[in-house]
């Protein structure tokens, strides 16, 4: 039968392997030949460990050249000069503790260098891990849908504060403020036309009071628009819009942020030439980029939310009928020209 034949062949294979193993053991076991020394002592030890596994006999021997990368980088020329001084010829076997110690010293220096590189990469990756955890937490909160209208109003307040700080700085007098740009940005984001010059004049030129008055006015108007939209759209539709626009903005700007962080990491080590700590600079600029990304996320989400419009079925039907009418008129005009 098939099973009986399999058992017979299996026993033959086991016996053949046992005979071959015994031949290897009688010859002294497995002998490892290394053609060069690796930068890491761990790799060399792993190669040596292939011989003499599980108590079996075995041996290993390494061959190397003074022109190997490891030797050239760490003292190969000095060692070659000493060998010439001792009158050693090319191709002669070298079996010296001095050579072995020099190779191990070179390996230790390479391992220390590689360890420093890995440590720096881990510290930089930790910056990204913290940012990733913060953003994913925000995304989960948006996905849960809890208190989305309140979160939108928090975004509105944060964005208005940033806009006022940017265009109405405290260190300038109100006459130097760029109110036109502020009004333009408010209209671009919230679809809200405003005139702020009168607000500034009503506060008698006091920068602090004028800034507070501008912020209060903008927040009141925008919050009223948000409440009206929530009422017109309905709570369920409004929250769905908030969630969709917020998530879309998060995903889009997070991908751009990852690209920016990669570019920052590529050139950050050049800061060392300016006597600056690259890791500190990476953390500082990475944090600045992260805050800017959060600002763009909120601005983009609010811009979509405050510009979206609901169209009822009657309006859709009227627009469709108008489109068909224009198409028929174009067809008639074209046929008239052909005649």
Coordinates of C-alpha atoms in Angstrom, one line a residue:
X1 CA 0.0 0.0 0.0
X2 CA 1.0 3.6 -0.3
X3 CA 1.4 4.0 3.5
X4 CA 3.6 1.0 3.8
X5 CA 5.8 2.2 0.9
X6 CA 6.1 5.6 2.5
X7 CA 7.2 4.1 5.8
X8 CA 9.9 2.1 4.0
X9 CA 11.2 5.1 2.1
X10 CA 11.2 7.2 5.3
X11 CA 13.3 4.7 7.2
X12 CA 15.7 4.6 4.3
X13 CA 16.1 8.3 4.3
X14 CA 16.5 8.5 8.1
X15 CA 19.3 5.8 7.9
X16 CA 21.0 7.6 5.0
X17 CA 21.0 10.9 6.9
X18 CA 22.4 9.1 10.0
X19 CA 25.2 7.6 8.0
X20 CA 26.1 10.9 6.4
X21 CA 26.1 12.6 9.8
X22 CA 28.4 10.0 11.2
X23 CA 30.8 10.6 8.3
X24 CA 30.8 14.3 9.0
X25 CA 31.4 13.7 12.7
X26 CA 34.3 11.2 12.0
X27 CA 35.9 13.9 9.8
X28 CA 35.8 16.4 12.7
X29 CA 32.4 18.0 12.2
X30 CA 31.3 21.0 10.2
X31 CA 34.1 23.5 9.4
X32 CA 33.1 27.1 8.7
X33 CA 35.3 29.2 6.4
X34 CA 34.7 33.0 6.6
X35 CA 36.0 35.1 3.7
X36 CA 35.9 38.4 5.7
X37 CA 34.9 39.8 9.0
X38 CA 31.6 41.5 9.4
X39 CA 31.2 44.9 10.9
X40 CA 29.2 43.3 13.8
X41 CA 30.7 40.8 16.1
X42 CA 27.3 39.3 16.6
X43 CA 27.1 38.2 12.9
X44 CA 30.6 36.6 13.1
X45 CA 29.5 34.7 16.2
X46 CA 26.4 33.5 14.5
X47 CA 28.5 32.2 11.7
X48 CA 30.8 30.4 14.1
X49 CA 27.8 29.0 15.9
X50 CA 26.8 27.1 12.8
X51 CA 29.7 24.7 13.6
X52 CA 29.4 22.5 16.6
X53 CA 25.7 22.9 17.2
X54 CA 24.0 20.8 19.9
X55 CA 27.4 19.5 21.2
X56 CA 28.6 18.2 17.8
X57 CA 32.3 18.8 16.9
X58 CA 33.1 21.6 14.6
X59 CA 35.5 24.4 13.9
X60 CA 35.7 27.8 12.1
X61 CA 38.4 29.9 10.4
X62 CA 38.3 33.4 8.9
X63 CA 40.3 34.8 6.1
X64 CA 40.6 38.5 5.6
X65 CA 42.5 41.0 3.6
X66 CA 43.9 44.4 4.7
X67 CA 42.0 45.8 1.7
X68 CA 38.6 44.7 3.2
X69 CA 36.3 47.6 4.0
X70 CA 36.5 47.1 7.8
X71 CA 40.3 47.1 7.8
X72 CA 40.7 50.1 5.4
X73 CA 38.3 52.2 7.6
X74 CA 40.0 51.3 10.9
X75 CA 43.8 51.1 10.8
X76 CA 44.5 48.8 7.9
X77 CA 47.3 51.0 6.6
X78 CA 49.1 51.1 9.9
X79 CA 48.9 47.4 10.2
X80 CA 50.2 46.9 6.7
X81 CA 53.2 49.2 7.5
X82 CA 54.0 47.1 10.6
X83 CA 53.8 43.9 8.6
X84 CA 56.2 45.3 6.0
X85 CA 58.5 46.4 8.8
X86 CA 58.5 42.8 10.2
X87 CA 59.4 41.5 6.7
X88 CA 56.2 39.6 6.2
X89 CA 55.4 38.7 2.6
X90 CA 52.2 39.0 0.6
X91 CA 50.0 35.9 1.0
X92 CA 51.7 34.8 4.2
X93 CA 49.4 33.5 6.9
X94 CA 48.9 35.9 9.8
X95 CA 48.0 34.4 13.2
X96 CA 48.5 37.1 15.7
X97 CA 46.6 38.3 18.8
X98 CA 47.5 41.9 17.8
X99 CA 45.6 41.5 14.5
X100 CA 42.6 39.9 16.2
X101 CA 42.4 42.7 18.8
X102 CA 42.6 45.4 16.2
X103 CA 39.8 43.8 14.2
X104 CA 37.6 43.5 17.3
X105 CA 38.4 47.1 18.2
X106 CA 37.3 48.1 14.7
X107 CA 34.1 46.1 15.1
X108 CA 33.4 47.8 18.4
X109 CA 33.8 51.2 16.9
X110 CA 31.5 50.4 14.0
X111 CA 28.9 48.9 16.4
X112 CA 29.0 52.1 18.5
X113 CA 28.5 54.2 15.4
X114 CA 25.6 52.1 14.2
X115 CA 24.1 52.2 17.7
X116 CA 24.2 56.0 17.7
X117 CA 22.4 56.1 14.3
X118 CA 19.7 53.7 15.5
X119 CA 19.3 55.7 18.7
X120 CA 18.8 59.0 16.8
X121 CA 16.3 57.3 14.5
X122 CA 14.3 56.0 17.4
X123 CA 14.2 59.4 19.1
X124 CA 13.0 61.0 15.9
X125 CA 10.5 58.3 15.4
X126 CA 9.2 59.0 18.9
X127 CA 8.3 62.5 17.7
X128 CA 6.2 61.0 14.9
X129 CA 4.6 58.5 17.3
X130 CA 3.4 61.2 19.6
X131 CA 2.0 63.2 16.8
X132 CA 0.3 60.1 15.3
X133 CA -1.2 59.2 18.7
X134 CA -2.6 62.7 19.1
X135 CA -4.1 62.8 15.6
X136 CA -5.6 59.3 15.8
X137 CA -7.2 60.2 19.1
X138 CA -8.8 63.2 17.4
X139 CA -9.9 61.0 14.5
X140 CA -11.5 58.5 16.8
X141 CA -13.4 61.2 18.7
X142 CA -14.7 62.6 15.4
X143 CA -15.7 59.1 14.3
X144 CA -17.6 58.5 17.5
X145 CA -19.7 61.6 16.6
X146 CA -20.0 62.8 20.2
X147 CA -20.6 66.5 20.7
X148 CA -19.6 67.3 17.1
X149 CA -21.6 70.7 17.0
X150 CA -19.7 71.8 20.1
X151 CA -16.4 70.7 18.6
X152 CA -17.2 72.7 15.5
X153 CA -17.8 75.8 17.7
X154 CA -14.5 75.2 19.4
X155 CA -12.8 75.1 16.0
X156 CA -14.5 78.4 15.1
X157 CA -13.3 80.0 18.3
X158 CA -9.7 78.8 17.8
X159 CA -9.6 79.9 14.1
X160 CA -11.0 83.4 15.0
X161 CA -8.4 83.8 17.7
X162 CA -5.6 82.8 15.2
X163 CA -7.0 85.2 12.6
X164 CA -7.2 88.1 15.0
X165 CA -3.7 87.4 16.3
X166 CA -2.3 87.3 12.8
X167 CA -4.0 90.4 11.4
X168 CA -4.4 92.5 14.5
X169 CA -1.2 92.1 16.6
X170 CA -0.9 93.7 20.0
X171 CA 2.4 95.3 19.2
X172 CA 0.8 97.4 16.4
X173 CA -1.6 100.3 16.7
X174 CA -5.1 99.6 15.3
X175 CA -4.4 102.0 12.4
X176 CA -1.7 99.6 11.1
X177 CA -3.9 96.5 11.4
X178 CA -4.7 94.6 8.1
X179 CA -8.4 94.6 8.5
X180 CA -9.0 94.1 4.8
X181 CA -7.2 90.8 4.8
X182 CA -9.0 89.7 8.0
X183 CA -12.4 90.5 6.4
X184 CA -11.4 88.6 3.3
X185 CA -10.3 85.5 5.2
X186 CA -13.5 85.5 7.3
X187 CA -15.5 85.6 4.1
X188 CA -13.4 82.8 2.5
X189 CA -13.8 80.5 5.4
X190 CA -17.3 81.3 6.8
X191 CA -19.0 82.9 3.8
X192 CA -19.6 85.9 6.0
X193 CA -19.2 89.5 4.8
X194 CA -18.2 91.8 7.6
X195 CA -16.9 95.4 8.1
X196 CA -14.6 95.8 11.1
X197 CA -13.3 99.3 10.8
X198 CA -16.3 100.7 12.7
X199 CA -15.7 98.2 15.5
X200 CA -12.2 99.4 15.9
X201 CA -13.3 103.0 15.9
X202 CA -16.0 102.4 18.5
X203 CA -13.3 101.2 21.0
X204 CA -11.4 104.5 20.8
X205 CA -8.2 103.0 19.4
X206 CA -7.5 100.8 22.4
X207 CA -5.8 97.7 20.9
X208 CA -6.8 95.2 23.6
X209 CA -10.5 96.2 23.6
X210 CA -10.6 96.4 19.8
X211 CA -9.2 92.9 19.5
X212 CA -11.7 91.6 22.0
X213 CA -14.6 93.4 20.3
X214 CA -13.6 92.0 16.9
X215 CA -13.3 88.4 18.2
X216 CA -16.6 88.6 20.1
X217 CA -18.4 90.0 17.0
X218 CA -17.0 87.4 14.6
X219 CA -17.7 84.5 17.0
X220 CA -21.2 85.7 17.7
X221 CA -22.0 86.0 14.0
X222 CA -20.4 82.7 13.0
X223 CA -22.0 80.8 15.9
X224 CA -25.4 82.1 14.9
X225 CA -24.8 80.9 11.3
X226 CA -23.8 77.5 12.6
X227 CA -26.9 77.2 14.7
X228 CA -29.1 78.2 11.7
X229 CA -27.4 75.6 9.6
X230 CA -27.9 72.9 12.2
X231 CA -31.6 73.9 12.4
X232 CA -32.1 74.0 8.6
X233 CA -30.2 70.8 7.9
X234 CA -31.5 68.9 10.8
X235 CA -29.4 67.5 13.7
X236 CA -28.6 64.2 12.0
X237 CA -27.6 65.7 8.6
X238 CA -25.6 68.5 10.2
X239 CA -23.6 66.1 12.3
X240 CA -23.0 63.9 9.3
X241 CA -21.7 66.9 7.3
X242 CA -19.5 67.8 10.3
X243 CA -18.1 64.3 10.5
X244 CA -17.5 63.9 6.8
X245 CA -15.8 67.2 6.3
X246 CA -13.7 66.9 9.4
X247 CA -12.5 63.3 8.6
X248 CA -11.8 64.3 5.0
X249 CA -9.7 67.2 6.1
X250 CA -7.8 65.2 8.7
X251 CA -6.9 62.4 6.2
X252 CA -5.8 64.9 3.5
X253 CA -3.6 67.1 5.6
X254 CA -2.1 64.2 7.6
X255 CA -0.7 62.7 4.4
X256 CA 0.8 66.1 3.5
X257 CA 2.3 66.4 7.0
X258 CA 4.0 63.0 6.7
X259 CA 5.7 64.2 3.5
X260 CA 6.8 67.4 5.2
X261 CA 8.2 65.5 8.2
X262 CA 10.2 63.2 5.9
X263 CA 11.7 66.2 4.1
X264 CA 12.6 67.7 7.4
X265 CA 14.3 64.5 8.6
X266 CA 16.4 64.3 5.4
X267 CA 18.1 67.6 6.0
X268 CA 18.0 68.1 9.7
X269 CA 21.5 66.8 10.3
X270 CA 22.9 69.8 8.5
X271 CA 21.9 71.9 11.5
X272 CA 24.8 70.4 13.3
X273 CA 27.2 72.5 11.1
X274 CA 25.5 75.5 12.7
X275 CA 26.2 74.3 16.2
X276 CA 22.6 73.2 16.8
X277 CA 21.4 69.9 18.1
X278 CA 19.6 68.2 15.1
X279 CA 17.3 66.2 17.4
X280 CA 16.2 69.3 19.3
X281 CA 15.7 71.2 16.0
X282 CA 13.7 68.2 14.7
X283 CA 11.4 68.1 17.7
X284 CA 10.9 71.9 17.7
X285 CA 10.2 72.3 14.0
X286 CA 8.1 69.1 13.9
X287 CA 5.9 70.5 16.7
X288 CA 5.5 73.8 14.7
X289 CA 4.5 71.8 11.6
X290 CA 2.1 69.8 13.6
X291 CA 0.3 72.8 15.0
X292 CA 0.2 74.3 11.5
X293 CA -1.4 71.1 10.2
X294 CA -4.1 71.2 12.9
X295 CA -4.8 74.8 12.0
X296 CA -5.2 73.8 8.3
X297 CA -7.4 70.9 9.3
X298 CA -9.8 73.1 11.2
X299 CA -9.8 75.8 8.5
X300 CA -10.5 73.4 5.7
X301 CA -13.2 71.5 7.6
X302 CA -15.0 74.8 8.5
X303 CA -14.6 76.2 5.0
X304 CA -16.4 73.2 3.6
X305 CA -19.1 73.1 6.3
X306 CA -20.0 76.8 5.9
X307 CA -20.1 76.8 2.1
X308 CA -22.2 73.6 1.6
X309 CA -25.8 74.2 0.5
X310 CA -28.8 72.0 0.6
X311 CA -31.0 72.0 -2.5
X312 CA -34.6 70.7 -2.3
X313 CA -36.2 68.5 -4.9
X314 CA -38.2 71.4 -6.5
X315 CA -35.0 73.4 -7.1
X316 CA -33.3 70.3 -8.6
X317 CA -36.3 69.8 -10.9
X318 CA -36.2 73.5 -12.0
X319 CA -32.5 73.4 -12.7
X320 CA -32.8 70.1 -14.6
X321 CA -35.7 71.6 -16.7
X322 CA -33.6 74.7 -17.4
X323 CA -30.7 72.6 -18.5
X324 CA -32.9 70.6 -20.9
X325 CA -34.3 73.9 -22.3
X326 CA -30.9 75.3 -23.0
X327 CA -29.9 72.0 -24.7
X328 CA -32.9 72.1 -27.0
X329 CA -32.2 75.7 -27.8
X330 CA -28.7 74.9 -28.7
X331 CA -29.8 72.0 -30.9
X332 CA -32.3 74.3 -32.8
X333 CA -29.7 77.0 -33.2
X334 CA -27.3 74.4 -34.7
X335 CA -29.8 73.0 -37.1
X336 CA -30.8 76.5 -38.2
X337 CA -27.2 77.3 -39.1
X338 CA -26.8 74.1 -41.1
X339 CA -29.8 75.1 -43.3

